[in-house]
mmCIF file with all atom_site columns, C-alpha atoms in Angstrom:
data_model
loop_
_atom_site.group_PDB
_atom_site.id
_atom_site.type_symbol
_atom_site.label_atom_id
_atom_site.label_alt_id
_atom_site.label_comp_id
_atom_site.label_asym_id
_atom_site.label_entity_id
_atom_site.label_seq_id
_atom_site.pdbx_PDB_ins_code
_atom_site.Cartn_x
_atom_site.Cartn_y
_atom_site.Cartn_z
_atom_site.occupancy
_atom_site.B_iso_or_equiv
_atom_site.pdbx_formal_charge
_atom_site.auth_seq_id
_atom_site.auth_comp_id
_atom_site.auth_asym_id
_atom_site.auth_atom_id
_atom_site.pdbx_PDB_model_num
ATOM 1   C CA . MET U 1 1   ? 26.754  10.210  62.477  1.00 60.00 ? 8   MET U CA 1
ATOM 2   C CA . SER U 1 2   ? 25.533  6.831   61.335  1.00 75.00 ? 9   SER U CA 1
ATOM 3   C CA . PRO U 1 3   ? 21.789  8.226   61.229  1.00 77.00 ? 10  PRO U CA 1
ATOM 4   C CA . VAL U 1 4   ? 22.923  11.115  59.138  1.00 70.00 ? 11  VAL U CA 1
ATOM 5   C CA . ILE U 1 5   ? 25.105  8.821   56.595  1.00 74.00 ? 12  ILE U CA 1
ATOM 6   C CA . ALA U 1 6   ? 22.041  6.527   56.433  1.00 73.00 ? 13  ALA U CA 1
ATOM 7   C CA . THR U 1 7   ? 19.706  9.311   55.506  1.00 76.00 ? 14  THR U CA 1
ATOM 8   C CA . VAL U 1 8   ? 22.189  10.736  53.119  1.00 63.00 ? 15  VAL U CA 1
ATOM 9   C CA . LEU U 1 9   ? 22.703  7.181   51.447  1.00 67.00 ? 16  LEU U CA 1
ATOM 10  C CA . LEU U 1 10  ? 19.019  6.912   51.168  1.00 73.00 ? 17  LEU U CA 1
ATOM 11  C CA . VAL U 1 11  ? 18.465  10.153  49.588  1.00 69.00 ? 18  VAL U CA 1
ATOM 12  C CA . ALA U 1 12  ? 21.237  9.557   47.176  1.00 66.00 ? 19  ALA U CA 1
ATOM 13  C CA . VAL U 1 13  ? 19.395  6.126   46.125  1.00 69.00 ? 20  VAL U CA 1
ATOM 14  C CA . VAL U 1 14  ? 16.133  7.641   45.753  1.00 69.00 ? 21  VAL U CA 1
ATOM 15  C CA . VAL U 1 15  ? 17.701  10.317  43.452  1.00 65.00 ? 22  VAL U CA 1
ATOM 16  C CA . VAL U 1 16  ? 19.459  7.905   41.284  1.00 64.00 ? 23  VAL U CA 1
ATOM 17  C CA . ALA U 1 17  ? 16.372  5.647   41.044  1.00 66.00 ? 24  ALA U CA 1
ATOM 18  C CA . ALA U 1 18  ? 14.243  8.510   40.133  1.00 65.00 ? 25  ALA U CA 1
ATOM 19  C CA . ALA U 1 19  ? 16.808  9.679   37.702  1.00 62.00 ? 26  ALA U CA 1
ATOM 20  C CA . THR U 1 20  ? 17.069  6.106   36.035  1.00 63.00 ? 27  THR U CA 1
ATOM 21  C CA . THR U 1 21  ? 13.324  5.956   35.900  1.00 61.00 ? 28  THR U CA 1
ATOM 22  C CA . ALA U 1 22  ? 13.011  9.232   34.310  1.00 58.00 ? 29  ALA U CA 1
ATOM 23  C CA . VAL U 1 23  ? 15.429  8.304   31.515  1.00 53.00 ? 30  VAL U CA 1
ATOM 24  C CA . PHE U 1 24  ? 13.941  4.966   30.807  1.00 57.00 ? 31  PHE U CA 1
ATOM 25  C CA . VAL U 1 25  ? 10.501  6.626   30.529  1.00 54.00 ? 32  VAL U CA 1
ATOM 26  C CA . LEU U 1 26  ? 11.608  9.474   28.336  1.00 57.00 ? 33  LEU U CA 1
ATOM 27  C CA . ASP U 1 27  ? 13.600  6.910   26.303  1.00 55.00 ? 34  ASP U CA 1
ATOM 28  C CA . ILE U 1 28  ? 10.496  4.825   25.635  1.00 50.00 ? 35  ILE U CA 1
ATOM 29  C CA . SER U 1 29  ? 8.153   7.901   25.009  1.00 48.00 ? 36  SER U CA 1
ATOM 30  C CA . ASN U 1 30  ? 10.601  8.974   22.181  1.00 47.00 ? 37  ASN U CA 1
ATOM 31  C CA . THR U 1 31  ? 10.014  5.419   20.203  1.00 49.00 ? 38  THR U CA 1
ATOM 32  C CA . ILE U 1 32  ? 6.258   5.478   20.368  1.00 51.00 ? 39  ILE U CA 1
ATOM 33  C CA . GLU U 1 33  ? 5.006   5.671   16.782  1.00 60.00 ? 40  GLU U CA 1
ATOM 34  C CA . ASP U 1 34  ? 2.284   8.431   15.358  1.00 71.00 ? 41  ASP U CA 1
ATOM 35  C CA . PRO U 1 35  ? -0.838  6.685   16.400  1.00 86.00 ? 42  PRO U CA 1
ATOM 36  C CA . ALA U 1 36  ? -2.813  5.288   13.173  1.00 89.00 ? 43  ALA U CA 1
ATOM 37  C CA . PRO U 1 37  ? -5.650  7.450   11.319  1.00 90.00 ? 44  PRO U CA 1
ATOM 38  C CA . VAL U 1 38  ? -9.346  6.281   12.190  1.00 90.00 ? 45  VAL U CA 1
ATOM 39  C CA . VAL U 1 39  ? -11.483 5.232   9.634   1.00 90.00 ? 46  VAL U CA 1
ATOM 40  C CA . GLY U 1 40  ? -14.922 5.301   10.952  1.00 85.00 ? 47  GLY U CA 1
ATOM 41  C CA . GLN U 1 41  ? -16.670 3.284   8.283   1.00 88.00 ? 48  GLN U CA 1
ATOM 42  C CA . SER U 1 42  ? -15.907 1.634   5.024   1.00 87.00 ? 49  SER U CA 1
ATOM 43  C CA . SER U 1 43  ? -17.325 -0.340  2.359   1.00 88.00 ? 50  SER U CA 1
ATOM 44  C CA . GLY U 1 44  ? -16.007 -2.387  -0.579  1.00 89.00 ? 51  GLY U CA 1
ATOM 45  C CA . ASP U 1 45  ? -17.300 -4.308  -3.732  1.00 88.00 ? 52  ASP U CA 1
ATOM 46  C CA . LEU U 1 46  ? -15.797 -7.042  -5.971  1.00 87.00 ? 53  LEU U CA 1
ATOM 47  C CA . THR U 1 47  ? -17.301 -7.943  -9.340  1.00 83.00 ? 54  THR U CA 1
ATOM 48  C CA . THR U 1 48  ? -15.689 -9.795  -11.998 1.00 78.00 ? 55  THR U CA 1
ATOM 49  C CA . GLN U 1 49  ? -14.627 -8.153  -15.254 1.00 71.00 ? 56  GLN U CA 1
ATOM 50  C CA . ASP U 1 50  ? -17.046 -8.268  -18.340 1.00 64.00 ? 57  ASP U CA 1
ATOM 51  C CA . GLY U 1 51  ? -15.901 -11.003 -20.155 1.00 59.00 ? 58  GLY U CA 1
ATOM 52  C CA . ASN U 1 52  ? -13.212 -12.635 -17.927 1.00 63.00 ? 59  ASN U CA 1
ATOM 53  C CA . GLY U 1 53  ? -12.859 -13.872 -14.191 1.00 63.00 ? 60  GLY U CA 1
ATOM 54  C CA . GLY U 1 54  ? -10.738 -10.925 -13.105 1.00 75.00 ? 61  GLY U CA 1
ATOM 55  C CA . GLY U 1 55  ? -12.031 -8.826  -10.344 1.00 84.00 ? 62  GLY U CA 1
ATOM 56  C CA . ILE U 1 56  ? -12.486 -5.317  -9.794  1.00 88.00 ? 63  ILE U CA 1
ATOM 57  C CA . VAL U 1 57  ? -12.436 -4.218  -6.192  1.00 92.00 ? 64  VAL U CA 1
ATOM 58  C CA . SER U 1 58  ? -13.509 -0.968  -5.074  1.00 92.00 ? 65  SER U CA 1
ATOM 59  C CA . ILE U 1 59  ? -13.272 0.345   -1.635  1.00 94.00 ? 66  ILE U CA 1
ATOM 60  C CA . THR U 1 60  ? -15.044 3.335   -0.277  1.00 94.00 ? 67  THR U CA 1
ATOM 61  C CA . HIS U 1 61  ? -13.639 5.423   2.784   1.00 92.00 ? 68  HIS U CA 1
ATOM 62  C CA . ILE U 1 62  ? -17.031 6.395   4.143   1.00 92.00 ? 69  ILE U CA 1
ATOM 63  C CA . ALA U 1 63  ? -16.204 8.095   7.535   1.00 93.00 ? 70  ALA U CA 1
ATOM 64  C CA . GLY U 1 64  ? -12.971 9.022   9.590   1.00 92.00 ? 71  GLY U CA 1
ATOM 65  C CA . ASP U 1 65  ? -9.322  10.465  9.248   1.00 94.00 ? 72  ASP U CA 1
ATOM 66  C CA . THR U 1 66  ? -7.857  11.406  5.784   1.00 94.00 ? 73  THR U CA 1
ATOM 67  C CA . LEU U 1 67  ? -5.415  8.733   4.458   1.00 95.00 ? 74  LEU U CA 1
ATOM 68  C CA . VAL U 1 68  ? -2.209  9.487   2.783   1.00 94.00 ? 75  VAL U CA 1
ATOM 69  C CA . ALA U 1 69  ? -1.444  7.027   0.000   1.00 92.00 ? 76  ALA U CA 1
ATOM 70  C CA . ALA U 1 70  ? 2.251   7.199   0.777   1.00 92.00 ? 77  ALA U CA 1
ATOM 71  C CA . ASP U 1 71  ? 1.432   5.743   4.128   1.00 94.00 ? 78  ASP U CA 1
ATOM 72  C CA . LEU U 1 72  ? -0.639  2.804   2.715   1.00 94.00 ? 79  LEU U CA 1
ATOM 73  C CA . GLU U 1 73  ? -0.189  -0.613  1.432   1.00 94.00 ? 80  GLU U CA 1
ATOM 74  C CA . ILE U 1 74  ? -3.267  -2.711  0.312   1.00 94.00 ? 81  ILE U CA 1
ATOM 75  C CA . VAL U 1 75  ? -3.088  -6.358  1.041   1.00 95.00 ? 82  VAL U CA 1
ATOM 76  C CA . VAL U 1 76  ? -5.403  -8.689  -0.906  1.00 95.00 ? 83  VAL U CA 1
ATOM 77  C CA . ASP U 1 77  ? -5.736  -12.276 0.481   1.00 95.00 ? 84  ASP U CA 1
ATOM 78  C CA . ALA U 1 78  ? -7.142  -14.458 -1.974  1.00 93.00 ? 85  ALA U CA 1
ATOM 79  C CA . ASP U 1 79  ? -6.093  -17.621 -0.481  1.00 92.00 ? 86  ASP U CA 1
ATOM 80  C CA . ALA U 1 80  ? -9.850  -18.981 -0.300  1.00 91.00 ? 87  ALA U CA 1
ATOM 81  C CA . ALA U 1 81  ? -10.690 -18.068 -3.836  1.00 90.00 ? 88  ALA U CA 1
ATOM 82  C CA . CYS U 1 82  ? -7.297  -18.811 -5.553  1.00 90.00 ? 89  CYS U CA 1
ATOM 83  C CA . GLY U 1 83  ? -4.422  -19.758 -3.299  1.00 92.00 ? 90  GLY U CA 1
ATOM 84  C CA . LYS U 1 84  ? -2.656  -16.523 -3.373  1.00 92.00 ? 91  LYS U CA 1
ATOM 85  C CA . THR U 1 85  ? -1.969  -13.369 -1.389  1.00 93.00 ? 92  THR U CA 1
ATOM 86  C CA . GLY U 1 86  ? -0.512  -10.013 -2.877  1.00 92.00 ? 93  GLY U CA 1
ATOM 87  C CA . ARG U 1 87  ? 0.284   -6.353  -1.774  1.00 92.00 ? 94  ARG U CA 1
ATOM 88  C CA . LEU U 1 88  ? 0.146   -3.098  -3.416  1.00 89.00 ? 95  LEU U CA 1
ATOM 89  C CA . VAL U 1 89  ? 3.176   -1.301  -1.914  1.00 90.00 ? 96  VAL U CA 1
ATOM 90  C CA . ASN U 1 90  ? 5.039   2.195   -2.435  1.00 87.00 ? 97  ASN U CA 1
ATOM 91  C CA . LEU U 1 91  ? 1.790   3.793   -3.281  1.00 87.00 ? 98  LEU U CA 1
ATOM 92  C CA . PRO U 1 92  ? 0.446   5.922   -4.737  1.00 84.00 ? 99  PRO U CA 1
ATOM 93  C CA . ALA U 1 93  ? 0.957   3.996   -8.142  1.00 78.00 ? 100 ALA U CA 1
ATOM 94  C CA . GLU U 1 94  ? 0.322   7.198   -10.229 1.00 66.00 ? 101 GLU U CA 1
ATOM 95  C CA . GLY U 1 95  ? -1.448  5.244   -13.081 1.00 54.00 ? 102 GLY U CA 1
ATOM 96  C CA . ASP U 1 96  ? 1.369   2.879   -13.416 1.00 53.00 ? 103 ASP U CA 1
ATOM 97  C CA . ASP U 1 97  ? 0.852   -0.672  -14.210 1.00 54.00 ? 104 ASP U CA 1
ATOM 98  C CA . PRO U 1 98  ? 1.225   -2.706  -10.903 1.00 59.00 ? 105 PRO U CA 1
ATOM 99  C CA . ASP U 1 99  ? 3.725   -5.050  -12.515 1.00 52.00 ? 106 ASP U CA 1
ATOM 100 C CA . PRO U 1 100 ? 5.131   -8.075  -10.532 1.00 48.00 ? 107 PRO U CA 1
ATOM 101 C CA . GLU U 1 101 ? 8.377   -6.606  -11.252 1.00 54.00 ? 108 GLU U CA 1
ATOM 102 C CA . SER U 1 102 ? 7.868   -3.294  -10.426 1.00 67.00 ? 109 SER U CA 1
ATOM 103 C CA . GLU U 1 103 ? 8.044   -1.190  -7.031  1.00 77.00 ? 110 GLU U CA 1
ATOM 104 C CA . TYR U 1 104 ? 4.391   -1.518  -6.584  1.00 80.00 ? 111 TYR U CA 1
ATOM 105 C CA . VAL U 1 105 ? 3.606   -5.186  -5.985  1.00 83.00 ? 112 VAL U CA 1
ATOM 106 C CA . ARG U 1 106 ? 4.991   -7.539  -3.026  1.00 85.00 ? 113 ARG U CA 1
ATOM 107 C CA . GLY U 1 107 ? 4.027   -11.141 -2.572  1.00 86.00 ? 114 GLY U CA 1
ATOM 108 C CA . GLU U 1 108 ? 1.951   -13.154 -5.303  1.00 86.00 ? 115 GLU U CA 1
ATOM 109 C CA . ASP U 1 109 ? 1.088   -11.186 -8.218  1.00 82.00 ? 116 ASP U CA 1
ATOM 110 C CA . VAL U 1 110 ? -2.997  -11.172 -8.191  1.00 87.00 ? 117 VAL U CA 1
ATOM 111 C CA . PHE U 1 111 ? -3.027  -7.856  -9.942  1.00 85.00 ? 118 PHE U CA 1
ATOM 112 C CA . ASP U 1 112 ? -4.171  -6.686  -13.178 1.00 82.00 ? 119 ASP U CA 1
ATOM 113 C CA . ASN U 1 113 ? -1.006  -5.696  -14.924 1.00 77.00 ? 120 ASN U CA 1
ATOM 114 C CA . SER U 1 114 ? -2.565  -3.452  -17.585 1.00 75.00 ? 121 SER U CA 1
ATOM 115 C CA . ALA U 1 115 ? -2.455  0.408   -17.867 1.00 73.00 ? 122 ALA U CA 1
ATOM 116 C CA . ASN U 1 116 ? -4.058  2.363   -15.401 1.00 73.00 ? 123 ASN U CA 1
ATOM 117 C CA . SER U 1 117 ? -5.647  -0.656  -13.227 1.00 81.00 ? 124 SER U CA 1
ATOM 118 C CA . VAL U 1 118 ? -5.261  1.348   -9.936  1.00 85.00 ? 125 VAL U CA 1
ATOM 119 C CA . SER U 1 119 ? -7.397  4.273   -9.795  1.00 86.00 ? 126 SER U CA 1
ATOM 120 C CA . GLY U 1 120 ? -8.693  6.977   -7.038  1.00 88.00 ? 127 GLY U CA 1
ATOM 121 C CA . PRO U 1 121 ? -6.335  8.715   -4.494  1.00 89.00 ? 128 PRO U CA 1
ATOM 122 C CA . ILE U 1 122 ? -3.776  5.240   -4.341  1.00 88.00 ? 129 ILE U CA 1
ATOM 123 C CA . GLY U 1 123 ? -3.157  5.958   -8.428  1.00 83.00 ? 130 GLY U CA 1
ATOM 124 C CA . GLU U 1 124 ? -3.056  9.755   -8.281  1.00 83.00 ? 131 GLU U CA 1
ATOM 125 C CA . ALA U 1 125 ? 0.203   11.835  -7.412  1.00 78.00 ? 132 ALA U CA 1
ATOM 126 C CA . GLY U 1 126 ? 0.186   12.885  -3.702  1.00 81.00 ? 133 GLY U CA 1
ATOM 127 C CA . GLY U 1 127 ? -2.918  10.975  -3.218  1.00 86.00 ? 134 GLY U CA 1
ATOM 128 C CA . GLU U 1 128 ? -5.260  11.686  -0.162  1.00 92.00 ? 135 GLU U CA 1
ATOM 129 C CA . TRP U 1 129 ? -7.905  9.232   0.291   1.00 94.00 ? 136 TRP U CA 1
ATOM 130 C CA . THR U 1 130 ? -10.699 11.339  2.024   1.00 93.00 ? 137 THR U CA 1
ATOM 131 C CA . PRO U 1 131 ? -14.275 10.488  3.461   1.00 94.00 ? 138 PRO U CA 1
ATOM 132 C CA . GLY U 1 132 ? -16.592 9.725   0.434   1.00 93.00 ? 139 GLY U CA 1
ATOM 133 C CA . GLU U 1 133 ? -13.781 8.766   -1.914  1.00 93.00 ? 140 GLU U CA 1
ATOM 134 C CA . THR U 1 134 ? -13.173 5.188   -3.395  1.00 93.00 ? 141 THR U CA 1
ATOM 135 C CA . VAL U 1 135 ? -10.095 3.597   -4.848  1.00 92.00 ? 142 VAL U CA 1
ATOM 136 C CA . THR U 1 136 ? -10.361 0.911   -7.379  1.00 90.00 ? 143 THR U CA 1
ATOM 137 C CA . PHE U 1 137 ? -7.816  -1.881  -8.579  1.00 89.00 ? 144 PHE U CA 1
ATOM 138 C CA . ARG U 1 138 ? -8.146  -5.012  -10.580 1.00 87.00 ? 145 ARG U CA 1
ATOM 139 C CA . LEU U 1 139 ? -7.280  -8.482  -10.042 1.00 89.00 ? 146 LEU U CA 1
ATOM 140 C CA . ALA U 1 140 ? -5.830  -10.601 -12.836 1.00 87.00 ? 147 ALA U CA 1
ATOM 141 C CA . SER U 1 141 ? -8.133  -13.556 -14.360 1.00 84.00 ? 148 SER U CA 1
ATOM 142 C CA . SER U 1 142 ? -4.844  -15.384 -15.415 1.00 84.00 ? 149 SER U CA 1
ATOM 143 C CA . GLU U 1 143 ? -3.491  -15.075 -11.834 1.00 85.00 ? 150 GLU U CA 1
ATOM 144 C CA . CYS U 1 144 ? -6.734  -15.183 -9.836  1.00 86.00 ? 151 CYS U CA 1
ATOM 145 C CA . ALA U 1 145 ? -9.804  -16.365 -11.483 1.00 86.00 ? 152 ALA U CA 1
ATOM 146 C CA . LEU U 1 146 ? -12.997 -15.556 -9.637  1.00 85.00 ? 153 LEU U CA 1
ATOM 147 C CA . THR U 1 147 ? -16.256 -16.723 -9.731  1.00 83.00 ? 154 THR U CA 1
ATOM 148 C CA . ARG U 1 148 ? -19.741 -16.106 -8.272  1.00 83.00 ? 155 ARG U CA 1
ATOM 149 C CA . GLY U 1 149 ? -19.389 -16.560 -4.538  1.00 88.00 ? 156 GLY U CA 1
ATOM 150 C CA . ASP U 1 150 ? -15.590 -16.555 -3.975  1.00 90.00 ? 157 ASP U CA 1
ATOM 151 C CA . THR U 1 151 ? -14.622 -14.436 -1.326  1.00 93.00 ? 158 THR U CA 1
ATOM 152 C CA . ILE U 1 152 ? -11.306 -12.452 -0.783  1.00 94.00 ? 159 ILE U CA 1
ATOM 153 C CA . THR U 1 153 ? -10.254 -10.084 2.050   1.00 95.00 ? 160 THR U CA 1
ATOM 154 C CA . VAL U 1 154 ? -8.706  -6.703  1.555   1.00 95.00 ? 161 VAL U CA 1
ATOM 155 C CA . ARG U 1 155 ? -7.006  -4.969  4.283   1.00 95.00 ? 162 ARG U CA 1
ATOM 156 C CA . VAL U 1 156 ? -5.540  -1.412  3.929   1.00 95.00 ? 163 VAL U CA 1
ATOM 157 C CA . VAL U 1 157 ? -2.534  -1.183  6.297   1.00 95.00 ? 164 VAL U CA 1
ATOM 158 C CA . HIS U 1 158 ? -1.040  2.197   7.654   1.00 95.00 ? 165 HIS U CA 1
ATOM 159 C CA . THR U 1 159 ? 2.519   1.472   7.462   1.00 94.00 ? 166 THR U CA 1
ATOM 160 C CA . PRO U 1 160 ? 4.152   3.942   9.838   1.00 94.00 ? 167 PRO U CA 1
ATOM 161 C CA . SER U 1 161 ? 1.958   2.645   12.757  1.00 93.00 ? 168 SER U CA 1
ATOM 162 C CA . ARG U 1 162 ? 1.545   -0.843  11.305  1.00 92.00 ? 169 ARG U CA 1
ATOM 163 C CA . THR U 1 163 ? -2.246  -0.735  11.794  1.00 93.00 ? 170 THR U CA 1
ATOM 164 C CA . VAL U 1 164 ? -5.025  -2.067  9.641   1.00 94.00 ? 171 VAL U CA 1
ATOM 165 C CA . VAL U 1 165 ? -7.038  0.815   9.006   1.00 94.00 ? 172 VAL U CA 1
ATOM 166 C CA . ILE U 1 166 ? -9.664  -0.981  6.716   1.00 94.00 ? 173 ILE U CA 1
ATOM 167 C CA . ASP U 1 167 ? -10.357 -4.475  6.935   1.00 95.00 ? 174 ASP U CA 1
ATOM 168 C CA . GLN U 1 168 ? -13.124 -5.717  4.068   1.00 94.00 ? 175 GLN U CA 1
ATOM 169 C CA . SER U 1 169 ? -14.358 -9.497  3.504   1.00 94.00 ? 176 SER U CA 1
ATOM 170 C CA . LEU U 1 170 ? -15.806 -9.239  -0.475  1.00 93.00 ? 177 LEU U CA 1
ATOM 171 C CA . THR U 1 171 ? -17.822 -11.739 -2.062  1.00 92.00 ? 178 THR U CA 1
ATOM 172 C CA . VAL U 1 172 ? -17.776 -11.838 -5.913  1.00 87.00 ? 179 VAL U CA 1
ATOM 173 C CA . THR U 1 173 ? -20.810 -10.503 -7.431  1.00 79.00 ? 180 THR U CA 1
ATOM 174 C CA . GLN U 1 174 ? -21.027 -11.260 -11.078 1.00 67.00 ? 181 GLN U CA 1
ATOM 175 C CA . PHE U 1 175 ? -22.109 -9.150  -13.963 1.00 54.00 ? 182 PHE U CA 1
ATOM 176 C CA . ALA U 1 176 ? -24.862 -10.439 -16.409 1.00 37.00 ? 183 ALA U CA 1
ATOM 177 C CA . PRO U 1 177 ? -22.921 -11.758 -19.585 1.00 43.00 ? 184 PRO U CA 1
ATOM 178 C CA . ASN U 1 178 ? -22.213 -8.813  -21.930 1.00 39.00 ? 185 ASN U CA 1
ATOM 179 C CA . ARG U 1 179 ? -23.126 -6.297  -19.649 1.00 37.00 ? 186 ARG U CA 1
ATOM 180 C CA . SER U 1 180 ? -20.796 -3.094  -19.732 1.00 37.00 ? 187 SER U CA 1
ATOM 181 C CA . LEU U 1 181 ? -19.458 -1.505  -16.738 1.00 36.00 ? 188 LEU U CA 1
ATOM 182 C CA . VAL U 1 182 ? -20.686 1.918   -18.206 1.00 36.00 ? 189 VAL U CA 1
ATOM 183 C CA . SER U 1 183 ? -24.542 2.233   -18.224 1.00 34.00 ? 190 SER U CA 1
ATOM 184 C CA . PRO U 1 184 ? -25.801 2.827   -21.585 1.00 36.00 ? 191 PRO U CA 1
ATOM 185 C CA . PRO U 1 185 ? -27.059 6.501   -22.444 1.00 36.00 ? 192 PRO U CA 1
ATOM 186 C CA . LEU U 1 186 ? -30.549 7.488   -21.926 1.00 35.00 ? 193 LEU U CA 1
ATOM 187 C CA . ARG U 1 187 ? -32.967 7.232   -24.477 1.00 37.00 ? 194 ARG U CA 1
ATOM 188 C CA . ARG U 1 188 ? -35.461 10.102  -25.144 1.00 36.00 ? 195 ARG U CA 1
ATOM 189 C CA . HIS U 1 189 ? -39.141 9.458   -26.246 1.00 40.00 ? 196 HIS U CA 1
ATOM 190 C CA . ALA U 1 190 ? -40.138 11.825  -29.135 1.00 38.00 ? 197 ALA U CA 1
#
């Protein structure tokens, strides 16, 4: 009878081990987060604002998946330029001022707090950032004065997966003095 009991016990141990492994594996699979969207290509631009040292940051999503603004946070690392790092959170900002006391800013306030300083899908209700679209936000000259050659890093983070989907290192280009952001109208010669 000994070999029969040993076989039964061996089968029982294998069944318990298999069940334990299945529970462990299934439990882990329930905690895996949704994968991050893929941004195949992006570009960025950083210029000084006409008449002051604040910056205008533009990031263009060129190719990849559509990004939902509510799932994003934008990290601006301006440590090399002015010693500060700030984040735009709880997007879309819906045209509100990204005020340091508001729900939209975390970390150090490097953002321009004037009205409508955030535009594009991160500043629109229900914002979806599709390939070909550009988001723009401004940095405050009083908090982070920028000059030609200064570099900042802008990272767009997909918060559900905690993944950086866009990482742009931007160097300040400067407008000529008194040059407007809007091109002058074309003149017709008679």
